[in-house]
Amino acid sequence: MSILGSLDWNDIFIVPFFTEPSLSTGIAAGAGGVVVLGALAVMVLLTVKGWWKPLWSNWITTLDHKKIGVIYIVLALIMLIRGVLEAVVMRAQQVSPAPGFLSVEHHAELFSTHGTIMIFFVAMPFLTGVINVVMPLQIGARDMEFPFMNAVSLWLSIGGAALVMASLVVGHFETGGWTAYPPYTGIKLSPNEGVDYWIWSLGLTSVGSTLSGINFLVTIYKQRAPGMKLFDMSIFAWATLCTAILMIFAMMPLTVASLMLALDRQAGFHFFTATQGGNMMNFANMFWLFGHPEVYILILPAFGVFSEVIPTFSGKKIYGYTSLVWATIAIAVLSFTVWVHHFFTMGQTANLNAIFGIATMTIGVPTGVKVFNWMLTMWRGKLRFSTAMLFSTGFIFTFVIGGITGVMLANPTIDFATHNSLFLVAHFHNMLIPGLLFGMFAAVNFWFPLCFGFRLDEKWGRRSFWLWMIGFYGAFMPLYAIGLMGAPRRMAFFTEPAYFPWLVIAMLGALCVLAGLIAQVIQIWVSVKNRESLMVPAGDPWDGRGIEWSLGCPVPEYDFTTIPAMTSREPWVDAKEAGKRIMDPTEFVDIHLPKPTGMPFLVGLVATLFAFAMIFQMWLIAAVGFVAMWVLVLIRSYDTDWEETITAEELREGYEAHKRLVETTPQIRLDDEFTTKNRGLIMETQV
Amino acid sequence: MSNTGAAHAASHDHGHHDKTGTVIFGFWIFLMSDLIAFSLMIANYADAEWHGIANGPSPHELFSLGLPTIETMALLISTFTFGICTLGMKYGASMKRTVGWLVLTLALGAIFLGIELYEFHEFWTEGNTPQVSGFLTAYYSLVGLHGLHVTSGIIWGILLMVQMKTFGMNDLIKSRLVRLGLFWHMLDIVWIALFTKVYLMGVL
Ligand code: HEM
Ligand SMILES: [Cu+2]
């Protein structure tokens, strides 16, 4: 076998179009072309503008948790664009006359990449990014506990995403859905590199996520501001803590299952091959031992976001803090007890199904508690419908519908009828779009000023919300209907005329979602253009409640000039009520921040090369890559000079400067919050 | 995988409170996630040992207790010697003694590994390769995963001794040694589970 393993000319994205020209191969070639041209365009732009150097020194080598968070979010947005475009193509495929313009294989590749991308390369980086930016600021920490490891996680995730992008250009992705069940994904039925793309791109990100989970957990345990008890933390920090625990325990089953699949495929092992004593159900069990906690990894951070946004824009403190915390913990624990509901139909006994069905319904209880908490927080508040608040209220409304269909599916007898139908597809999109994306959109709109110093444009924000909201209903309510009429999921085309009108509505809905996404791109564009008038240098543009709002915007690299004194659950609110516009400093001391380093980037790069080599069976290159990765880690372990000091004096100057700024910023009324008068720190005393 | 946590965690202790304690805490958490991998492999083995025989041998036909017992003793003793090594370090033993106990520990680890590889080799030449049945797949993977961990522990130990030479016994090195110790002891505990499940119950 050659050093290039199984790679050959036919794997290059445009070749199939010339050997078998069709619309399907044309679209594939076009998508590959977009990736290549996009990459080239970025490089040209960077070169022309002379941005390589700042990119390297300010971003790629950064260990600052806020910047790492921003990079995660940018990654998520780029992948979101691809995911939504794929969804639109699938929708178009199903409304065009059967058998549609895509080959069945190509359609299968689309739902597989769409699902994989949305879960692992949109949702995961998005929430990891938001946690990175916000959580340390909310607990009064200066950084993650392990900043270097944090950057390694980032670059592993980017590596995984890069592999999925590469599958558009070199070879193919798999066609077995985001769950990649064997035996279909075994070597016999899926001989090409597609499944290996799935295995290794997920391998990289899931190691990254495990490390992130460890990082978040240790940070929360060890880095809270002195005096902050666990039950003084913000709800978002609580959500992060529970998410972190889920990440630590849930990613491993995925890694194990996918490596077993790799051994079956490449080494002739028999974990899942039924003829030789393997057992496919072990895959299903392990996958969902990961998969179900995963959906709570996806949803808990968003719950945390809503629990910050809703009190702020209701002008009230969160209703029932303790019950919300316990509900979060309960959800995290229960999430490990329900995985079998993903395969009620696979032949276990009715009693087992009943137990897991009941366990599943139980999760509805703590979730219901939360919904009431949010509603009661809004009750009699003075509501202000910012973009973030719109997404939050839109979430509550929509999510409850998804919850109800979830309880329906939890009933095994109903699930037997709806398993693998579009009803299920409607259900989980109904959970994930409000319960994950809306949360992340709210987070970006809410916390954006912390990173960049200016607010996002509200007009385009509101437009994007309405387009997403209406688009969601258009795209997925019809799927409930045709799902109940019997339409299975993962079909390349339907020949049943009764489905057709519904599919057309779903198509229009998907286009509306796409328009929402475009509105968001415009929103960012317009905001960057008008940033001068959107600046909020004094910080706290929305009369916020968490201590992150006691900082100026953008937040300086060292976050806090002095670690805030935690006198209560909401010391910043107390300070404002006492008429202060800046928190009293505690003690100025010299601090150490990690120096920027290119090492995490290199580790990620080498790991990605290793994974790519594994996909195409270039064993020699893979071995070299694997060893190189560890050599890099070893080199780093010799580096003892990894910190730079910021003196107490500099911090004091930072504090004084912020104080002067705050004192000269005019006070405005809450009603002017979304106007250009808002330079931060609105000071209207509230009831 | 196994020393990712360690090397990174070690590489950037910073700031405030008790950094060594924090890094060790982080490493504990990492070990817990590693334990999940072992638990899943054991569960998978427990299934394959019954339902995965296919045309291959059964555990009863394959295993005997002789070598595995010696193997187990080697690993158990190595945990003891590692304990002495870290305890000694805590009470200010000289570097030479610490290194001595570490060398002994790693040597015992190597003996363990040698026996394991010998056994793999024996099975393999009899035609009992992992490709024969679900059971053999599970056996090689479970025991092999543990073996890979021991291997990386040994490599880590050797690299650490080199670092002891360059850096001397500073806090960083001590913390790394403690983490290697945790790792090593965990492997021992995992092995007890493996020995019981695979060999003892297999032979019975
Ligand atoms: C933005 C609008 C979206 C649209 C229009 C959309 C559309 C679709 C369509 C048409 C399918 C294939 C259904 C079938 O099996 O026939 C699908 C599958 C899927 N989608 Fe989405 N989707 C969207 C967003 C999302 C989001 C945000 C997520 C997760 C965070 C997501 C996760 C998935 C998953 C996991 C699958 C299953 C893939 C599989 O069958 O393996 N989608 N989506
Ligand atoms: Cu589930």
PDB file of N, CA, C and O in Angstrom, chain A residues 384-398 433 437-438 441-442 445 457-475 508-520 523:
ATOM      1  N   ARG A 384     -38.772  44.342  28.956  1.00  0.00           N
ATOM      2  CA  ARG A 384     -38.210  45.087  27.814  1.00  0.00           C
ATOM      3  C   ARG A 384     -37.782  44.073  26.763  1.00  0.00           C
ATOM      4  O   ARG A 384     -36.923  43.238  27.026  1.00  0.00           O
ATOM      5  N   PHE A 385     -38.381  44.188  25.581  1.00  0.00           N
ATOM      6  CA  PHE A 385     -38.140  43.144  24.581  1.00  0.00           C
ATOM      7  C   PHE A 385     -36.938  43.435  23.704  1.00  0.00           C
ATOM      8  O   PHE A 385     -37.072  43.785  22.545  1.00  0.00           O
ATOM      9  N   SER A 386     -35.786  43.255  24.261  1.00  0.00           N
ATOM     10  CA  SER A 386     -34.558  43.286  23.469  1.00  0.00           C
ATOM     11  C   SER A 386     -34.517  42.012  22.633  1.00  0.00           C
ATOM     12  O   SER A 386     -35.315  41.092  22.837  1.00  0.00           O
ATOM     13  N   THR A 387     -33.552  41.937  21.721  1.00  0.00           N
ATOM     14  CA  THR A 387     -33.429  40.722  20.920  1.00  0.00           C
ATOM     15  C   THR A 387     -33.231  39.509  21.823  1.00  0.00           C
ATOM     16  O   THR A 387     -33.860  38.462  21.635  1.00  0.00           O
ATOM     17  N   ALA A 388     -32.363  39.662  22.825  1.00  0.00           N
ATOM     18  CA  ALA A 388     -32.096  38.533  23.721  1.00  0.00           C
ATOM     19  C   ALA A 388     -33.377  38.092  24.422  1.00  0.00           C
ATOM     20  O   ALA A 388     -33.643  36.897  24.571  1.00  0.00           O
ATOM     21  N   MET A 389     -34.178  39.066  24.848  1.00  0.00           N
ATOM     22  CA  MET A 389     -35.417  38.733  25.552  1.00  0.00           C
ATOM     23  C   MET A 389     -36.418  38.093  24.600  1.00  0.00           C
ATOM     24  O   MET A 389     -37.151  37.170  24.968  1.00  0.00           O
ATOM     25  N   LEU A 390     -36.451  38.580  23.352  1.00  0.00           N
ATOM     26  CA  LEU A 390     -37.360  37.965  22.382  1.00  0.00           C
ATOM     27  C   LEU A 390     -37.020  36.491  22.192  1.00  0.00           C
ATOM     28  O   LEU A 390     -37.894  35.626  22.204  1.00  0.00           O
ATOM     29  N   PHE A 391     -35.745  36.218  22.024  1.00  0.00           N
ATOM     30  CA  PHE A 391     -35.358  34.818  21.845  1.00  0.00           C
ATOM     31  C   PHE A 391     -35.741  33.999  23.084  1.00  0.00           C
ATOM     32  O   PHE A 391     -36.148  32.850  22.982  1.00  0.00           O
ATOM     33  N   SER A 392     -35.624  34.619  24.260  1.00  0.00           N
ATOM     34  CA  SER A 392     -35.941  33.861  25.480  1.00  0.00           C
ATOM     35  C   SER A 392     -37.425  33.569  25.584  1.00  0.00           C
ATOM     36  O   SER A 392     -37.826  32.452  25.920  1.00  0.00           O
ATOM     37  N   THR A 393     -38.258  34.561  25.319  1.00  0.00           N
ATOM     38  CA  THR A 393     -39.694  34.304  25.420  1.00  0.00           C
ATOM     39  C   THR A 393     -40.149  33.388  24.290  1.00  0.00           C
ATOM     40  O   THR A 393     -40.975  32.502  24.495  1.00  0.00           O
ATOM     41  N   GLY A 394     -39.569  33.595  23.104  1.00  0.00           N
ATOM     42  CA  GLY A 394     -39.891  32.696  21.988  1.00  0.00           C
ATOM     43  C   GLY A 394     -39.546  31.264  22.357  1.00  0.00           C
ATOM     44  O   GLY A 394     -40.261  30.322  22.030  1.00  0.00           O
ATOM     45  N   PHE A 395     -38.444  31.133  23.071  1.00  0.00           N
ATOM     46  CA  PHE A 395     -38.035  29.798  23.520  1.00  0.00           C
ATOM     47  C   PHE A 395     -39.087  29.163  24.410  1.00  0.00           C
ATOM     48  O   PHE A 395     -39.511  28.032  24.184  1.00  0.00           O
ATOM     49  N   ILE A 396     -39.519  29.897  25.443  1.00  0.00           N
ATOM     50  CA  ILE A 396     -40.437  29.284  26.416  1.00  0.00           C
ATOM     51  C   ILE A 396     -41.664  28.742  25.699  1.00  0.00           C
ATOM     52  O   ILE A 396     -42.062  27.586  25.852  1.00  0.00           O
ATOM     53  N   PHE A 397     -42.220  29.612  24.882  1.00  0.00           N
ATOM     54  CA  PHE A 397     -43.428  29.293  24.149  1.00  0.00           C
ATOM     55  C   PHE A 397     -43.243  28.031  23.304  1.00  0.00           C
ATOM     56  O   PHE A 397     -44.014  27.078  23.378  1.00  0.00           O
ATOM     57  N   THR A 398     -42.173  28.015  22.529  1.00  0.00           N
ATOM     58  CA  THR A 398     -41.980  26.942  21.560  1.00  0.00           C
ATOM     59  C   THR A 398     -41.510  25.652  22.221  1.00  0.00           C
ATOM     60  O   THR A 398     -41.931  24.551  21.861  1.00  0.00           O
ATOM     61  N   ILE A 433     -33.879  23.720  18.423  1.00  0.00           N
ATOM     62  CA  ILE A 433     -33.802  25.079  17.859  1.00  0.00           C
ATOM     63  C   ILE A 433     -34.132  26.124  18.921  1.00  0.00           C
ATOM     64  O   ILE A 433     -33.307  26.999  19.185  1.00  0.00           O
ATOM     65  N   LEU A 437     -30.323  26.733  20.025  1.00  0.00           N
ATOM     66  CA  LEU A 437     -29.924  27.869  19.186  1.00  0.00           C
ATOM     67  C   LEU A 437     -30.461  29.188  19.737  1.00  0.00           C
ATOM     68  O   LEU A 437     -29.719  30.167  19.839  1.00  0.00           O
ATOM     69  N   PHE A 438     -31.758  29.222  20.111  1.00  0.00           N
ATOM     70  CA  PHE A 438     -32.300  30.485  20.607  1.00  0.00           C
ATOM     71  C   PHE A 438     -31.530  30.930  21.847  1.00  0.00           C
ATOM     72  O   PHE A 438     -31.246  32.111  22.038  1.00  0.00           O
ATOM     73  N   PHE A 441     -28.280  32.330  20.658  1.00  0.00           N
ATOM     74  CA  PHE A 441     -28.468  33.641  20.023  1.00  0.00           C
ATOM     75  C   PHE A 441     -28.730  34.700  21.093  1.00  0.00           C
ATOM     76  O   PHE A 441     -28.204  35.817  21.025  1.00  0.00           O
ATOM     77  N   ALA A 442     -29.546  34.329  22.081  1.00  0.00           N
ATOM     78  CA  ALA A 442     -29.807  35.275  23.166  1.00  0.00           C
ATOM     79  C   ALA A 442     -28.495  35.617  23.866  1.00  0.00           C
ATOM     80  O   ALA A 442     -28.215  36.790  24.159  1.00  0.00           O
ATOM     81  N   ASN A 445     -26.421  38.052  21.773  1.00  0.00           N
ATOM     82  CA  ASN A 445     -26.968  39.406  21.802  1.00  0.00           C
ATOM     83  C   ASN A 445     -26.795  40.065  23.169  1.00  0.00           C
ATOM     84  O   ASN A 445     -26.610  41.268  23.270  1.00  0.00           O
ATOM     85  N   ASP A 457     -26.813  45.533  16.790  1.00  0.00           N
ATOM     86  CA  ASP A 457     -27.935  46.286  16.265  1.00  0.00           C
ATOM     87  C   ASP A 457     -29.260  45.603  16.628  1.00  0.00           C
ATOM     88  O   ASP A 457     -29.464  44.425  16.346  1.00  0.00           O
ATOM     89  N   GLU A 458     -30.154  46.342  17.259  1.00  0.00           N
ATOM     90  CA  GLU A 458     -31.395  45.728  17.736  1.00  0.00           C
ATOM     91  C   GLU A 458     -32.394  45.506  16.606  1.00  0.00           C
ATOM     92  O   GLU A 458     -33.150  44.538  16.606  1.00  0.00           O
ATOM     93  N   LYS A 459     -32.393  46.417  15.631  1.00  0.00           N
ATOM     94  CA  LYS A 459     -33.407  46.308  14.583  1.00  0.00           C
ATOM     95  C   LYS A 459     -33.231  45.001  13.816  1.00  0.00           C
ATOM     96  O   LYS A 459     -34.168  44.212  13.670  1.00  0.00           O
ATOM     97  N   TRP A 460     -31.998  44.765  13.372  1.00  0.00           N
ATOM     98  CA  TRP A 460     -31.760  43.522  12.633  1.00  0.00           C
ATOM     99  C   TRP A 460     -31.870  42.320  13.553  1.00  0.00           C
ATOM    100  O   TRP A 460     -32.251  41.227  13.147  1.00  0.00           O
ATOM    101  N   GLY A 461     -31.546  42.510  14.805  1.00  0.00           N
ATOM    102  CA  GLY A 461     -31.692  41.419  15.769  1.00  0.00           C
ATOM    103  C   GLY A 461     -33.145  40.986  15.854  1.00  0.00           C
ATOM    104  O   GLY A 461     -33.467  39.798  15.795  1.00  0.00           O
ATOM    105  N   ARG A 462     -34.039  41.974  15.984  1.00  0.00           N
ATOM    106  CA  ARG A 462     -35.465  41.624  16.089  1.00  0.00           C
ATOM    107  C   ARG A 462     -35.946  40.962  14.812  1.00  0.00           C
ATOM    108  O   ARG A 462     -36.698  39.990  14.858  1.00  0.00           O
ATOM    109  N   ARG A 463     -35.489  41.487  13.675  1.00  0.00           N
ATOM    110  CA  ARG A 463     -35.903  40.849  12.417  1.00  0.00           C
ATOM    111  C   ARG A 463     -35.445  39.401  12.399  1.00  0.00           C
ATOM    112  O   ARG A 463     -36.192  38.496  12.020  1.00  0.00           O
ATOM    113  N   SER A 464     -34.200  39.180  12.788  1.00  0.00           N
ATOM    114  CA  SER A 464     -33.691  37.805  12.738  1.00  0.00           C
ATOM    115  C   SER A 464     -34.537  36.919  13.651  1.00  0.00           C
ATOM    116  O   SER A 464     -34.868  35.793  13.291  1.00  0.00           O
ATOM    117  N   PHE A 465     -34.925  37.461  14.805  1.00  0.00           N
ATOM    118  CA  PHE A 465     -35.738  36.635  15.698  1.00  0.00           C
ATOM    119  C   PHE A 465     -37.028  36.219  15.030  1.00  0.00           C
ATOM    120  O   PHE A 465     -37.393  35.041  15.023  1.00  0.00           O
ATOM    121  N   TRP A 466     -37.752  37.192  14.461  1.00  0.00           N
ATOM    122  CA  TRP A 466     -39.054  36.836  13.882  1.00  0.00           C
ATOM    123  C   TRP A 466     -38.905  35.861  12.731  1.00  0.00           C
ATOM    124  O   TRP A 466     -39.693  34.928  12.576  1.00  0.00           O
ATOM    125  N   LEU A 467     -37.859  36.044  11.930  1.00  0.00           N
ATOM    126  CA  LEU A 467     -37.660  35.111  10.818  1.00  0.00           C
ATOM    127  C   LEU A 467     -37.364  33.699  11.337  1.00  0.00           C
ATOM    128  O   LEU A 467     -37.901  32.713  10.837  1.00  0.00           O
ATOM    129  N   TRP A 468     -36.526  33.620  12.346  1.00  0.00           N
ATOM    130  CA  TRP A 468     -36.221  32.297  12.909  1.00  0.00           C
ATOM    131  C   TRP A 468     -37.469  31.667  13.512  1.00  0.00           C
ATOM    132  O   TRP A 468     -37.745  30.481  13.332  1.00  0.00           O
ATOM    133  N   MET A 469     -38.210  32.483  14.243  1.00  0.00           N
ATOM    134  CA  MET A 469     -39.375  31.963  14.944  1.00  0.00           C
ATOM    135  C   MET A 469     -40.416  31.453  13.950  1.00  0.00           C
ATOM    136  O   MET A 469     -40.852  30.301  14.005  1.00  0.00           O
ATOM    137  N   ILE A 470     -40.782  32.321  12.998  1.00  0.00           N
ATOM    138  CA  ILE A 470     -41.792  31.916  12.013  1.00  0.00           C
ATOM    139  C   ILE A 470     -41.245  30.773  11.161  1.00  0.00           C
ATOM    140  O   ILE A 470     -41.931  29.785  10.892  1.00  0.00           O
ATOM    141  N   GLY A 471     -39.979  30.894  10.781  1.00  0.00           N
ATOM    142  CA  GLY A 471     -39.355  29.855   9.961  1.00  0.00           C
ATOM    143  C   GLY A 471     -39.387  28.515  10.674  1.00  0.00           C
ATOM    144  O   GLY A 471     -39.684  27.483  10.072  1.00  0.00           O
ATOM    145  N   PHE A 472     -39.111  28.541  11.956  1.00  0.00           N
ATOM    146  CA  PHE A 472     -39.122  27.281  12.687  1.00  0.00           C
ATOM    147  C   PHE A 472     -40.493  26.617  12.602  1.00  0.00           C
ATOM    148  O   PHE A 472     -40.612  25.429  12.294  1.00  0.00           O
ATOM    149  N   TYR A 473     -41.539  27.407  12.899  1.00  0.00           N
ATOM    150  CA  TYR A 473     -42.889  26.816  12.867  1.00  0.00           C
ATOM    151  C   TYR A 473     -43.218  26.306  11.477  1.00  0.00           C
ATOM    152  O   TYR A 473     -43.769  25.217  11.318  1.00  0.00           O
ATOM    153  N   GLY A 474     -42.857  27.090  10.476  1.00  0.00           N
ATOM    154  CA  GLY A 474     -43.132  26.661   9.108  1.00  0.00           C
ATOM    155  C   GLY A 474     -42.401  25.378   8.758  1.00  0.00           C
ATOM    156  O   GLY A 474     -42.942  24.476   8.128  1.00  0.00           O
ATOM    157  N   ALA A 475     -41.156  25.288   9.200  1.00  0.00           N
ATOM    158  CA  ALA A 475     -40.338  24.153   8.770  1.00  0.00           C
ATOM    159  C   ALA A 475     -40.693  22.878   9.516  1.00  0.00           C
ATOM    160  O   ALA A 475     -40.541  21.783   8.979  1.00  0.00           O
ATOM    161  N   LEU A 508     -40.786  26.268   2.598  1.00  0.00           N
ATOM    162  CA  LEU A 508     -40.861  27.725   2.792  1.00  0.00           C
ATOM    163  C   LEU A 508     -40.336  28.088   4.178  1.00  0.00           C
ATOM    164  O   LEU A 508     -39.615  29.085   4.350  1.00  0.00           O
ATOM    165  N   GLY A 509     -40.669  27.245   5.161  1.00  0.00           N
ATOM    166  CA  GLY A 509     -40.168  27.499   6.515  1.00  0.00           C
ATOM    167  C   GLY A 509     -38.654  27.492   6.548  1.00  0.00           C
ATOM    168  O   GLY A 509     -38.022  28.357   7.163  1.00  0.00           O
ATOM    169  N   ALA A 510     -38.066  26.498   5.874  1.00  0.00           N
ATOM    170  CA  ALA A 510     -36.603  26.414   5.871  1.00  0.00           C
ATOM    171  C   ALA A 510     -36.005  27.659   5.219  1.00  0.00           C
ATOM    172  O   ALA A 510     -34.990  28.185   5.679  1.00  0.00           O
ATOM    173  N   LEU A 511     -36.647  28.141   4.162  1.00  0.00           N
ATOM    174  CA  LEU A 511     -36.144  29.360   3.518  1.00  0.00           C
ATOM    175  C   LEU A 511     -36.228  30.547   4.475  1.00  0.00           C
ATOM    176  O   LEU A 511     -35.344  31.410   4.513  1.00  0.00           O
ATOM    177  N   CYS A 512     -37.314  30.562   5.258  1.00  0.00           N
ATOM    178  CA  CYS A 512     -37.492  31.646   6.212  1.00  0.00           C
ATOM    179  C   CYS A 512     -36.392  31.598   7.276  1.00  0.00           C
ATOM    180  O   CYS A 512     -35.827  32.629   7.668  1.00  0.00           O
ATOM    181  N   VAL A 513     -36.047  30.372   7.714  1.00  0.00           N
ATOM    182  CA  VAL A 513     -34.928  30.220   8.663  1.00  0.00           C
ATOM    183  C   VAL A 513     -33.645  30.752   8.031  1.00  0.00           C
ATOM    184  O   VAL A 513     -32.862  31.479   8.661  1.00  0.00           O
ATOM    185  N   LEU A 514     -33.456  30.391   6.772  1.00  0.00           N
ATOM    186  CA  LEU A 514     -32.262  30.865   6.071  1.00  0.00           C
ATOM    187  C   LEU A 514     -32.229  32.390   6.059  1.00  0.00           C
ATOM    188  O   LEU A 514     -31.189  33.014   6.304  1.00  0.00           O
ATOM    189  N   ALA A 515     -33.412  32.986   5.814  1.00  0.00           N
ATOM    190  CA  ALA A 515     -33.480  34.450   5.830  1.00  0.00           C
ATOM    191  C   ALA A 515     -33.108  34.984   7.215  1.00  0.00           C
ATOM    192  O   ALA A 515     -32.419  36.008   7.335  1.00  0.00           O
ATOM    193  N   GLY A 516     -33.542  34.259   8.258  1.00  0.00           N
ATOM    194  CA  GLY A 516     -33.181  34.668   9.617  1.00  0.00           C
ATOM    195  C   GLY A 516     -31.678  34.656   9.818  1.00  0.00           C
ATOM    196  O   GLY A 516     -31.100  35.557  10.428  1.00  0.00           O
ATOM    197  N   LEU A 517     -31.058  33.637   9.273  1.00  0.00           N
ATOM    198  CA  LEU A 517     -29.605  33.533   9.391  1.00  0.00           C
ATOM    199  C   LEU A 517     -28.933  34.687   8.651  1.00  0.00           C
ATOM    200  O   LEU A 517     -27.972  35.303   9.158  1.00  0.00           O
ATOM    201  N   ILE A 518     -29.464  34.982   7.469  1.00  0.00           N
ATOM    202  CA  ILE A 518     -28.892  36.104   6.710  1.00  0.00           C
ATOM    203  C   ILE A 518     -29.074  37.398   7.494  1.00  0.00           C
ATOM    204  O   ILE A 518     -28.163  38.239   7.577  1.00  0.00           O
ATOM    205  N   ALA A 519     -30.254  37.547   8.112  1.00  0.00           N
ATOM    206  CA  ALA A 519     -30.484  38.749   8.918  1.00  0.00           C
ATOM    207  C   ALA A 519     -29.444  38.863  10.026  1.00  0.00           C
ATOM    208  O   ALA A 519     -29.001  39.964  10.372  1.00  0.00           O
ATOM    209  N   GLN A 520     -29.036  37.726  10.563  1.00  0.00           N
ATOM    210  CA  GLN A 520     -28.024  37.766  11.620  1.00  0.00           C
ATOM    211  C   GLN A 520     -26.665  38.207  11.088  1.00  0.00           C
ATOM    212  O   GLN A 520     -25.932  38.948  11.748  1.00  0.00           O
ATOM    213  N   GLN A 523     -26.959  41.732  10.698  1.00  0.00           N
ATOM    214  CA  GLN A 523     -26.921  42.356  12.019  1.00  0.00           C
ATOM    215  C   GLN A 523     -25.475  42.592  12.466  1.00  0.00           C
ATOM    216  O   GLN A 523     -25.123  43.679  12.935  1.00  0.00           O
TER     217      GLN A 523
END
